[in-house]
XYZ file of C-alpha atoms in Angstrom:
635
model
C 118.997 -77.992 -68.419
C 117.044 -74.915 -67.390
C 119.749 -72.415 -69.320
C 119.355 -75.536 -72.755
C 115.745 -75.339 -72.560
C 115.834 -71.157 -73.033
C 118.571 -71.517 -75.322
C 115.972 -73.292 -77.740
C 113.486 -71.622 -77.086
C 115.452 -68.495 -78.384
C 116.106 -69.910 -81.414
C 112.865 -70.728 -81.678
C 112.155 -67.116 -80.647
C 114.729 -66.085 -83.207
C 113.737 -68.418 -85.634
C 109.993 -67.405 -84.836
C 110.692 -63.383 -85.565
C 112.478 -64.514 -88.732
C 109.938 -66.364 -90.727
C 107.306 -63.956 -90.005
C 108.787 -61.108 -91.124
C 107.299 -58.954 -93.152
C 103.819 -60.527 -92.060
C 101.518 -58.469 -89.810
C 98.461 -59.180 -88.164
C 95.324 -59.127 -90.452
C 92.866 -55.849 -88.530
C 89.172 -56.423 -88.099
C 87.224 -54.017 -89.393
C 83.595 -53.718 -87.965
C 81.539 -51.974 -90.224
C 77.677 -50.444 -89.350
C 75.922 -53.594 -91.005
C 78.332 -55.828 -89.191
C 76.257 -56.919 -85.772
C 77.844 -60.862 -85.192
C 81.556 -61.544 -86.412
C 82.978 -64.381 -86.123
C 86.753 -64.536 -85.035
C 88.010 -67.065 -86.447
C 89.768 -66.143 -89.622
C 91.211 -63.302 -88.007
C 93.131 -64.952 -85.690
C 97.409 -65.211 -85.880
C 97.916 -68.031 -82.808
C 100.856 -68.963 -81.379
C 100.865 -72.599 -79.712
C 102.132 -72.923 -76.249
C 103.296 -76.281 -74.552
C 105.888 -75.401 -71.823
C 103.697 -72.068 -70.315
C 106.925 -70.085 -71.292
C 105.087 -67.288 -73.379
C 103.158 -64.541 -71.068
C 100.949 -61.463 -72.743
C 104.138 -59.330 -72.272
C 106.897 -61.373 -74.167
C 104.110 -62.080 -77.029
C 103.076 -58.311 -77.562
C 106.459 -57.418 -77.833
C 107.185 -60.429 -80.281
C 104.152 -60.331 -82.927
C 106.073 -61.860 -85.394
C 105.815 -65.373 -83.517
C 101.831 -65.507 -85.063
C 100.687 -67.289 -87.816
C 98.160 -66.551 -89.251
C 95.134 -69.531 -87.352
C 94.797 -71.793 -90.836
C 98.171 -73.054 -90.501
C 97.470 -74.952 -87.481
C 97.781 -77.999 -87.775
C 96.761 -81.311 -84.938
C 96.638 -79.102 -82.394
C 97.824 -80.866 -78.611
C 94.639 -80.895 -77.203
C 97.181 -80.320 -73.405
C 98.619 -76.716 -75.128
C 97.315 -73.739 -74.426
C 97.201 -70.931 -77.207
C 97.384 -67.424 -78.167
C 95.393 -65.776 -80.055
C 95.598 -62.350 -81.347
C 94.079 -60.595 -83.469
C 93.436 -56.793 -84.506
C 89.723 -55.204 -83.951
C 88.437 -51.325 -85.173
C 85.686 -49.540 -84.900
C 84.153 -47.599 -86.921
C 81.671 -46.348 -84.510
C 82.270 -45.791 -79.818
C 80.448 -49.075 -79.577
C 79.922 -52.347 -76.590
C 80.389 -55.194 -78.113
C 81.156 -58.837 -76.361
C 83.214 -61.497 -76.904
C 80.864 -65.158 -76.963
C 82.088 -67.853 -76.481
C 81.578 -71.660 -75.703
C 82.998 -74.752 -74.265
C 86.106 -73.476 -72.925
C 87.420 -73.723 -69.810
C 90.191 -71.266 -69.041
C 90.324 -68.483 -71.088
C 92.501 -64.989 -70.836
C 91.881 -61.945 -72.751
C 94.388 -59.331 -72.946
C 93.380 -56.091 -73.758
C 94.990 -52.836 -75.194
C 94.886 -49.987 -77.329
C 97.413 -49.390 -80.567
C 98.892 -46.029 -78.826
C 101.749 -45.437 -77.031
C 101.591 -45.503 -73.286
C 98.220 -48.363 -72.948
C 97.874 -49.954 -70.720
C 97.296 -53.594 -70.419
C 93.377 -54.811 -69.358
C 93.273 -58.539 -67.971
C 90.255 -60.832 -66.990
C 89.635 -63.686 -67.072
C 86.303 -66.014 -68.492
C 85.613 -69.782 -68.574
C 84.007 -72.607 -67.530
C 86.247 -73.600 -64.766
C 86.778 -70.114 -63.810
C 85.439 -69.961 -59.859
C 83.501 -66.401 -59.781
C 85.554 -64.246 -57.622
C 88.047 -63.861 -61.090
C 85.722 -63.005 -63.458
C 83.943 -59.572 -63.753
C 81.535 -58.576 -62.851
C 80.294 -57.444 -66.832
C 81.470 -60.461 -67.793
C 80.293 -63.787 -67.881
C 81.139 -67.765 -68.000
C 81.366 -67.631 -71.641
C 81.607 -64.165 -72.740
C 83.634 -60.564 -71.941
C 82.170 -57.163 -72.210
C 84.767 -55.085 -74.929
C 83.752 -50.917 -74.840
C 85.620 -49.521 -78.675
C 85.841 -46.460 -79.072
C 85.716 -44.764 -82.434
C 88.541 -45.628 -85.444
C 90.670 -46.350 -82.856
C 92.283 -50.300 -83.094
C 92.386 -52.660 -80.312
C 94.553 -55.677 -79.295
C 93.050 -58.996 -78.904
C 95.332 -61.829 -77.034
C 93.246 -64.232 -76.309
C 94.482 -67.322 -74.125
C 92.593 -70.418 -74.332
C 93.513 -73.237 -72.549
C 90.923 -76.310 -72.172
C 91.098 -79.035 -70.064
C 88.958 -81.520 -70.959
C 91.222 -82.936 -73.771
C 88.863 -82.397 -76.002
C 90.033 -80.641 -79.043
C 90.253 -76.664 -78.674
C 87.829 -75.151 -80.535
C 88.720 -70.585 -81.543
C 84.582 -70.140 -81.351
C 85.210 -66.908 -80.331
C 82.611 -64.097 -81.913
C 82.965 -60.618 -81.370
C 78.777 -59.112 -81.343
C 77.787 -55.331 -80.492
C 76.073 -55.744 -77.030
C 72.447 -56.227 -77.709
C 72.713 -58.785 -80.159
C 74.571 -60.592 -77.736
C 72.047 -59.305 -75.086
C 68.589 -60.245 -77.092
C 70.326 -63.642 -78.438
C 71.144 -64.110 -74.502
C 67.449 -63.127 -73.440
C 66.304 -65.338 -76.517
C 68.027 -68.741 -75.059
C 67.745 -67.759 -71.631
C 63.399 -67.896 -72.306
C 63.548 -70.615 -74.485
C 65.227 -72.531 -71.433
C 62.494 -70.636 -69.242
C 60.345 -72.639 -70.741
C 60.971 -75.740 -71.343
C 61.938 -76.644 -68.377
C 58.671 -74.721 -66.325
C 57.333 -77.347 -67.820
C 59.118 -79.313 -67.421
C 58.963 -78.337 -63.797
C 55.933 -78.863 -63.713
C 55.591 -82.707 -65.634
C 57.186 -83.055 -62.403
C 54.664 -81.725 -60.173
C 51.904 -83.106 -61.987
C 53.887 -86.462 -61.377
C 55.096 -86.625 -57.710
C 51.177 -85.149 -56.755
C 49.351 -88.206 -58.507
C 51.912 -90.676 -57.461
C 50.724 -89.460 -53.656
C 47.587 -90.029 -54.567
C 47.074 -92.959 -56.303
C 50.730 -94.371 -55.120
C 50.758 -95.803 -58.173
C 55.218 -96.598 -59.098
C 55.015 -95.406 -62.534
C 54.451 -91.487 -61.460
C 57.204 -91.946 -59.035
C 59.731 -93.744 -61.731
C 58.167 -91.092 -64.291
C 59.524 -88.222 -61.903
C 62.588 -89.504 -61.396
C 62.931 -89.277 -64.672
C 62.659 -86.096 -65.230
C 64.403 -84.651 -62.463
C 67.379 -86.231 -63.645
C 66.669 -85.234 -67.052
C 65.854 -81.772 -66.264
C 69.496 -81.529 -63.733
C 71.321 -82.588 -66.187
C 69.904 -80.439 -69.289
C 70.813 -77.374 -66.785
C 73.853 -78.180 -65.797
C 74.466 -78.770 -69.412
C 73.641 -74.955 -69.952
C 75.668 -73.567 -66.406
C 72.843 -73.029 -64.406
C 72.894 -75.488 -61.982
C 77.083 -74.301 -61.764
C 75.634 -70.496 -61.648
C 72.899 -71.736 -58.628
C 75.120 -73.909 -56.748
C 79.011 -74.230 -57.849
C 80.198 -71.060 -57.990
C 83.010 -70.988 -56.435
C 83.852 -74.890 -57.624
C 82.154 -75.303 -61.383
C 85.143 -77.860 -61.683
C 83.628 -79.729 -59.210
C 79.689 -79.275 -60.542
C 80.478 -80.108 -64.554
C 81.574 -83.802 -62.901
C 78.262 -84.315 -61.636
C 76.727 -83.543 -64.596
C 76.921 -86.923 -66.066
C 75.324 -88.266 -62.834
C 72.370 -86.463 -63.736
C 72.496 -88.557 -66.588
C 72.118 -92.029 -64.899
C 69.057 -90.979 -62.714
C 67.344 -90.186 -65.584
C 68.244 -93.327 -67.282
C 67.323 -95.238 -63.510
C 64.352 -93.373 -64.252
C 63.011 -93.974 -67.404
C 64.518 -98.223 -66.911
C 61.688 -98.694 -64.121
C 59.354 -96.943 -65.951
C 59.512 -99.952 -68.333
C 60.212 -102.682 -66.366
C 57.421 -101.457 -64.294
C 54.416 -100.216 -66.645
C 55.223 -103.044 -69.673
C 54.498 -106.139 -66.323
C 57.635 -106.706 -66.965
C 59.202 -107.344 -63.670
C 55.509 -110.249 -62.950
C 56.987 -112.180 -66.352
C 60.080 -114.145 -66.577
C 62.243 -113.742 -64.476
C 64.662 -113.546 -66.926
C 63.463 -109.844 -66.890
C 64.198 -108.797 -63.786
C 67.478 -110.365 -64.451
C 68.567 -108.085 -67.147
C 66.606 -104.591 -65.768
C 69.122 -105.769 -62.680
C 71.838 -106.156 -64.845
C 71.537 -102.728 -66.414
C 70.569 -101.117 -63.389
C 74.049 -102.679 -62.235
C 75.704 -101.634 -65.052
C 74.162 -97.736 -64.560
C 76.345 -97.772 -61.129
C 79.209 -98.539 -62.480
C 79.390 -96.758 -65.318
C 78.106 -94.103 -62.804
C 81.227 -94.674 -60.249
C 84.067 -95.408 -63.201
C 82.696 -91.971 -64.398
C 83.413 -89.806 -61.180
C 86.730 -91.937 -60.468
C 87.518 -90.588 -64.251
C 86.841 -87.500 -64.122
C 88.065 -86.623 -60.284
C 91.890 -88.377 -60.840
C 92.460 -86.894 -65.176
C 90.271 -84.379 -65.541
C 89.250 -86.672 -69.490
C 86.323 -85.526 -69.620
C 86.781 -87.066 -73.459
C 87.359 -91.060 -71.960
C 84.326 -90.044 -69.520
C 81.822 -89.115 -72.775
C 83.304 -92.509 -74.448
C 82.832 -94.280 -71.673
C 79.237 -93.201 -71.524
C 78.773 -93.256 -75.626
C 79.329 -97.639 -75.129
C 77.264 -97.838 -72.654
C 74.992 -95.902 -74.189
C 75.056 -97.897 -77.521
C 74.484 -101.143 -75.478
C 71.640 -99.315 -73.377
C 70.043 -98.516 -77.125
C 70.438 -102.492 -78.225
C 69.012 -103.055 -75.442
C 66.162 -101.355 -75.794
C 64.703 -102.087 -79.066
C 65.961 -105.341 -78.932
C 62.777 -105.116 -75.953
C 60.472 -103.079 -78.295
C 60.754 -105.610 -81.303
C 59.718 -108.553 -79.034
C 57.240 -106.858 -76.928
C 55.738 -104.562 -79.307
C 52.879 -107.594 -80.831
C 51.702 -107.948 -76.902
C 51.734 -104.408 -75.870
C 48.254 -102.485 -75.107
C 47.752 -99.319 -76.452
C 48.684 -97.637 -72.917
C 52.057 -99.779 -73.308
C 52.024 -98.848 -77.221
C 52.163 -94.988 -75.978
C 55.358 -95.998 -73.100
C 56.919 -97.077 -76.152
C 56.110 -94.032 -78.432
C 58.443 -92.041 -75.799
C 60.739 -94.423 -75.899
C 61.938 -94.201 -78.980
C 61.681 -90.866 -78.615
C 63.902 -90.985 -76.459
C 66.448 -94.097 -78.273
C 66.442 -91.893 -81.534
C 67.326 -88.822 -79.449
C 70.369 -90.278 -77.478
C 71.078 -91.986 -81.212
C 71.456 -88.050 -82.504
C 73.080 -86.507 -79.735
C 75.734 -89.629 -79.367
C 76.675 -88.995 -83.248
C 76.702 -85.306 -83.541
C 79.454 -85.803 -80.213
C 81.957 -88.383 -82.359
C 81.282 -85.807 -85.552
C 80.837 -82.151 -84.533
C 83.059 -83.323 -81.435
C 82.207 -81.446 -77.775
C 80.644 -78.677 -80.061
C 77.915 -80.520 -79.742
C 77.338 -80.170 -76.590
C 76.450 -77.019 -77.654
C 73.159 -78.620 -79.090
C 72.518 -81.261 -76.495
C 70.602 -78.812 -74.198
C 68.634 -77.368 -75.748
C 67.622 -80.888 -77.979
C 67.020 -82.787 -75.079
C 65.088 -80.458 -73.649
C 62.197 -80.808 -75.950
C 62.873 -84.612 -76.828
C 62.437 -84.962 -72.654
C 59.226 -82.692 -72.652
C 57.737 -84.855 -76.206
C 58.909 -87.845 -73.905
C 57.508 -86.808 -70.971
C 53.738 -86.061 -72.631
C 53.928 -89.521 -74.478
C 54.578 -91.637 -70.905
C 51.761 -89.742 -68.788
C 49.458 -89.930 -72.262
C 50.264 -93.541 -71.249
C 50.084 -94.454 -67.642
C 47.241 -92.193 -67.659
C 45.296 -93.531 -70.473
C 46.123 -97.468 -68.880
C 44.804 -95.548 -65.144
C 41.491 -94.423 -67.625
C 41.156 -98.016 -68.119
C 41.799 -99.741 -65.886
C 39.116 -96.752 -63.884
C 36.989 -98.157 -66.624
C 37.223 -101.964 -66.035
C 36.610 -101.010 -62.187
C 33.447 -99.391 -62.815
C 33.037 -102.749 -65.092
C 33.287 -104.902 -62.945
C 31.972 -103.665 -60.853
C 28.000 -103.115 -62.132
C 29.118 -107.602 -63.335
C 29.524 -107.903 -59.643
C 26.237 -105.656 -58.602
C 24.451 -107.560 -60.685
C 25.685 -110.590 -60.029
C 25.087 -109.629 -55.752
C 21.648 -108.545 -56.952
C 20.811 -112.330 -58.500
C 21.932 -114.192 -55.938
C 19.856 -111.941 -53.134
C 16.485 -112.673 -56.014
C 17.723 -116.059 -55.901
C 18.307 -116.148 -52.218
C 14.695 -113.806 -51.310
C 13.079 -117.273 -53.428
C 14.223 -120.101 -51.093
C 13.614 -116.996 -47.960
C 9.893 -117.287 -49.525
C 10.025 -120.672 -50.703
C 11.009 -122.553 -46.684
C 9.212 -119.590 -44.737
C 6.317 -120.980 -47.098
C 7.331 -124.618 -46.017
C 7.766 -123.567 -42.639
C 4.127 -121.946 -42.218
C 2.849 -124.600 -43.834
C 4.749 -127.187 -40.951
C 3.895 -124.386 -38.491
C 0.374 -124.211 -39.593
C 0.579 -128.514 -39.870
C 2.567 -128.224 -36.073
C -0.569 -125.681 -34.828
C -3.197 -127.977 -35.848
C -1.297 -130.906 -33.914
C -0.745 -128.827 -30.374
C -4.809 -128.220 -31.047
C -5.492 -132.097 -31.666
C -3.513 -133.047 -28.746
C -4.311 -129.891 -26.256
C -7.988 -130.794 -27.315
C -7.675 -134.450 -26.581
C -5.593 -133.341 -23.482
C -8.663 -131.844 -22.086
C -10.722 -134.068 -23.280
C -9.239 -137.403 -21.449
C -8.855 -134.875 -18.048
C -12.268 -133.663 -18.278
C -12.764 -137.670 -18.664
C -10.858 -138.176 -15.652
C -12.845 -135.836 -13.562
C -15.888 -136.943 -14.336
C -15.532 -140.160 -13.554
C -13.798 -138.874 -10.208
C -16.657 -136.606 -9.312
C -18.879 -139.055 -9.971
C -17.078 -142.148 -8.199
C -16.707 -139.762 -4.526
C -20.683 -139.456 -4.722
C -20.433 -142.985 -4.364
C -17.692 -143.331 -1.802
C -18.968 -142.844 1.523
C -15.741 -143.915 3.825
C -13.821 -141.093 5.250
C -10.538 -142.166 3.874
C -11.611 -143.044 0.526
C -12.891 -139.650 -0.025
C -10.667 -137.761 0.451
C -7.737 -139.048 -1.097
C -10.556 -139.656 -4.195
C -10.756 -135.080 -3.470
C -7.267 -135.316 -3.432
C -6.843 -136.919 -6.967
C -9.659 -134.461 -8.722
C -8.230 -131.331 -7.598
C -4.517 -132.210 -8.922
C -6.159 -132.909 -11.999
C -8.846 -129.781 -12.023
C -4.693 -128.226 -11.568
C -3.840 -129.706 -14.496
C -7.054 -128.847 -16.702
C -6.910 -124.583 -15.447
C -3.124 -125.419 -16.579
C -4.641 -126.704 -19.444
C -6.878 -124.787 -20.634
C -5.208 -121.124 -20.143
C -2.704 -122.664 -21.994
C -4.881 -123.643 -23.736
C -7.103 -119.313 -25.028
C -3.499 -118.124 -24.978
C -2.057 -120.187 -27.535
C -5.058 -119.267 -30.337
C -3.746 -115.615 -29.919
C -0.352 -116.228 -30.169
C 1.304 -115.697 -26.188
C 3.485 -117.813 -23.910
C 2.714 -116.345 -20.749
C -0.747 -117.235 -19.210
C -1.330 -114.850 -15.612
C -0.305 -115.531 -12.490
C -3.758 -113.562 -11.003
C -6.042 -115.191 -12.295
C -4.780 -118.943 -12.766
C -3.949 -119.458 -8.462
C -7.882 -117.430 -8.094
C -9.558 -120.164 -10.437
C -7.877 -122.944 -8.223
C -8.692 -121.482 -5.140
C -12.262 -121.145 -6.002
C -12.270 -124.867 -7.628
C -11.109 -125.993 -3.836
C -13.463 -123.658 -2.168
C -16.107 -125.554 -3.935
C -14.742 -129.374 -3.529
C -13.192 -129.144 0.464
C -15.441 -126.851 2.064
C -18.338 -127.211 3.900
C -21.111 -126.035 5.576
C -20.177 -125.988 9.020
C -16.407 -124.317 8.799
C -16.234 -122.056 5.882
C -12.377 -122.008 4.844
C -12.142 -118.242 3.825
C -9.588 -117.257 1.474
C -7.577 -114.071 0.602
C -5.156 -113.664 -1.960
C -3.146 -111.009 -3.011
C -1.206 -111.239 -6.108
C 0.699 -108.751 -8.278
C -2.060 -108.629 -11.518
C 1.081 -107.917 -13.993
C 2.438 -110.953 -13.233
C 2.403 -113.500 -15.269
C 4.306 -116.551 -16.054
C 5.422 -119.009 -17.985
C 3.516 -122.180 -19.112
C 6.499 -124.721 -18.490
C 6.362 -123.079 -14.795
C 2.365 -122.717 -14.686
C 1.919 -126.392 -13.772
C 4.302 -126.976 -10.983
C 3.507 -123.838 -10.021
C -0.114 -125.471 -10.038
C 0.606 -128.134 -8.053
C 2.378 -126.590 -5.485
C -0.715 -124.452 -4.848
C -3.105 -127.533 -4.892
C -0.729 -129.531 -2.611
C -0.607 -126.763 -0.435
C -4.471 -126.630 0.165
C -4.755 -129.671 0.803
C -2.547 -130.223 3.487
C -4.633 -127.301 5.384
C -7.537 -128.147 4.627
C -7.488 -131.722 5.349
C -4.196 -130.915 8.581
C -4.572 -128.057 9.278
C -8.631 -126.681 11.434
C -9.735 -129.537 13.433
C -9.768 -127.133 15.622
C -9.946 -123.383 14.933
C -13.638 -122.390 14.389
C -12.415 -119.328 11.548
C -10.570 -120.906 9.440
C -8.035 -118.596 6.991
C -5.256 -119.129 4.169
C -3.938 -117.018 2.680
C -1.598 -117.015 -0.428
C 0.337 -114.178 -2.215
C 2.779 -113.778 -4.965
C 5.377 -110.442 -5.816
C 8.203 -109.829 -7.817
C 11.968 -108.922 -5.471
C 14.213 -108.058 -7.580
C 13.635 -110.624 -11.294
C 12.495 -113.283 -8.492
C 9.127 -114.620 -7.570
C 8.793 -114.667 -3.946
C 4.843 -116.801 -2.819
C 4.495 -116.815 0.667
C 1.418 -119.798 1.987
C -0.169 -119.101 5.146
C -2.828 -120.685 7.413
C -4.843 -120.501 10.516
C -4.488 -123.572 11.882
C -2.535 -126.648 14.617
C 0.680 -126.429 12.462
C 2.516 -129.593 12.061
C 3.379 -132.015 14.481
C 6.426 -132.583 17.079
C 6.628 -136.058 14.570
C 5.991 -135.865 10.570
C 5.670 -138.843 9.245
C 6.023 -139.320 5.160
C 3.526 -137.767 3.359
C 2.744 -137.901 -0.935
C 1.674 -134.629 -0.335
C 4.738 -132.442 1.682
C 7.538 -134.364 -0.684
C 5.046 -134.154 -3.746
C 5.266 -130.006 -2.559
C 9.556 -130.392 -2.400
C 9.008 -132.196 -5.628
C 7.459 -129.054 -7.621
C 10.271 -126.632 -5.489
C 13.520 -128.258 -6.531
C 12.122 -128.389 -10.930
C 11.687 -124.800 -10.611
C 14.916 -124.785 -8.931
C 13.417 -122.822 -6.016
C 13.516 -122.555 -2.141
C 10.583 -123.381 0.390
C 11.247 -121.778 4.226
C 8.500 -122.988 6.829
C 7.188 -121.482 9.765
C 4.816 -123.462 12.299
C 4.167 -119.834 14.276
C 0.432 -119.361 15.042
C -0.498 -121.611 12.640
C 1.740 -122.735 9.746
C 3.123 -120.846 6.389
C 5.820 -121.744 3.878
C 8.397 -119.062 2.212
C 9.121 -119.817 -1.268
C 11.753 -118.102 -3.173
C 12.153 -118.556 -7.148
C 14.628 -117.608 -9.166
C 12.395 -115.838 -12.577
C 9.295 -117.459 -13.125
C 8.747 -114.974 -16.468
C-alpha cells in the first residue's frame, strides 16, 4: 500500500515538474519606498493533502509550485506550502506578519551556493517555548542583506476548519512596530476604560447594593475578557504553553457577558416583578446560554471545529437578537426616561452583534480581525448608556425619596399641629374639670368642716350640762375623736389650697396633744406631755385620720385608766423613720394594763386602725404601759 502511494506521488511530482517546466517563481524586489507589501500576489503554492512534502524536498523540486491565483477551492484540512523570492535593494530589518493562522512554519534560505536553511515557528496554537524570542504568534522577524535574493517558504496549516487565509505581509520592522504600538495603545485605552467602568460599577454596587450595577459588572467583565482573548493578550498572559485551551475558553467569556446583559435588562426594567411569563422567558434564555456554552466547549474539545462552534453561536445570537428586539418593541412605550437609556444601549449592542455576525458570514475568519476593536468600542459606549440609565434611575429614586420625605414631614407636622390642638383643647377641658372638682372639694371640705364644728360645738355644750361622770367621760371621748377628725380636715384643707398632699406629722400630733390637755387635764392632777417627732416627717393625707385617731384613743385611755395613783402623770410620744418605715412609741407612767382586760371600744379601735395602716402593735406593761407601733411607709 505504501509503495503504491509513493509511486503515485512520484508520478505527480514528475507530472508537476513537467508542467512547471519553463515557469519561474516571481521575485519580489523591495524598493526604498515600499514599506508594506502583501505577499499573496507573489506566492506560489503546493497543496499537501498527505503530509508527504518537506521543505528540503520542495526546495529541490521548485517546479511543483504553481501561482496562488490558480488555486481553486482549497481543502480546509490540507497543508499549504507558500513560496516566494524576495530581494531588497538595501539592508533592512523586515517582518512577515499574518493573522488568524494556527500553525505557520517559516523556512528562509539565501539564494547562494551552500546557503543554510533557517526554520522558525509561529501561530495561534503554537506554545511559547517553540517560538523564537524575536518573533511572536503573528509575525517573523527577518534581516535582508542588500541586493541578495532570499527564498521564503511558509508552511501554512489551519486547524479551525475555516478556509485558509494567506494574508501574509512583508513590512519594515519600524513600520510594523509602529502599527503594533498604535494598535496596543488603542487596545490599552479601550481596555483601561472598560476596567474603570467595571471598578466604578463594582464599587457602586458594594455601596448601594443595587443589583443592576452587579449585572452591569458581569456584562463588562465578560465582554472585556472576550476582547482580550481575541487580541491574544489573555493567551499570552495565562496560556503561554497551552494556547489551544485559552482559545477554547474565549467564547465562554462572550456567554458570561450575554448573561450579564440579560439579567441587567430584566432587573432594570422590572420584568422580574411583572407577569410570570417574563420570568419563564428569562429562565429559558439563561438555560439556552448554558446549553450553547456547554455545546461550544464539547465541539472545541472533541473536534476542534471552531467554525462549527461559531455557526452554533451565530444561530443562537440570531435568536437572542430577535428576542431582544421583540422585547424592546413590546415595552418601549411603557419605559421611562432612564429605562430608554438602557434600551439605547441594548439597541447598540444588537446592532453591533448583527453587524459582526454579517461580517463573519461574508468575510469568514477575516472578520475576527475587526471583532476585538469594534466590540471594545461598542462595549465602552454600551456601558456608558447603561450607567447613564442606572444613575438617572437612582437619581430619580433619590429625588422621589426626598419629595416623599418632605411630604411625610409636612403630614407629620400637620398631624402634630392637630395633636397639639387636641391636647390643648383636652388640657383646657381637664383644667375646667379640675377647677370644678376643686370647687366641689372646697365645698365638700367646707361642709364637712362645718358639720364637724357643729358636732363639736353641740357636744361641748352638752358636756356642760352633764353631771354624771360616766356620761361625761363618754362625751369627752367623742369630743376628742371629733377634734381629731377636725384637725385632719383642717390640715388637709390648708394643704390643698397650696396643692400639697402631705401634712406635717409633728404639727398634727402636737395639735392633738394640745386639745387633749384642754379636754382632760385637771388642776389637781395635771398630766405632762413630752413629744419627740422628727420635724422632717410628712404624712400622707390618706393616713392622717387613722394615725390621729390612734393617738387620740391612746391619750383618752391614759387619762381614763392610767393615773389614779400617780402623783406625777406623764405621757411620752415619739415618732421616727427607720429604713423608710415609720416607728411610733407611746408610753405613760400609769398603772398599766390589768391582768384581765375586758372588751374595750378604745383598744378595739386602736387595733382596727393599726391593721388599716398595715402596721403591727407590741405592748409592754412594765413601768406603766408602752405601745410600739411599726408602720410601712406612710409618706
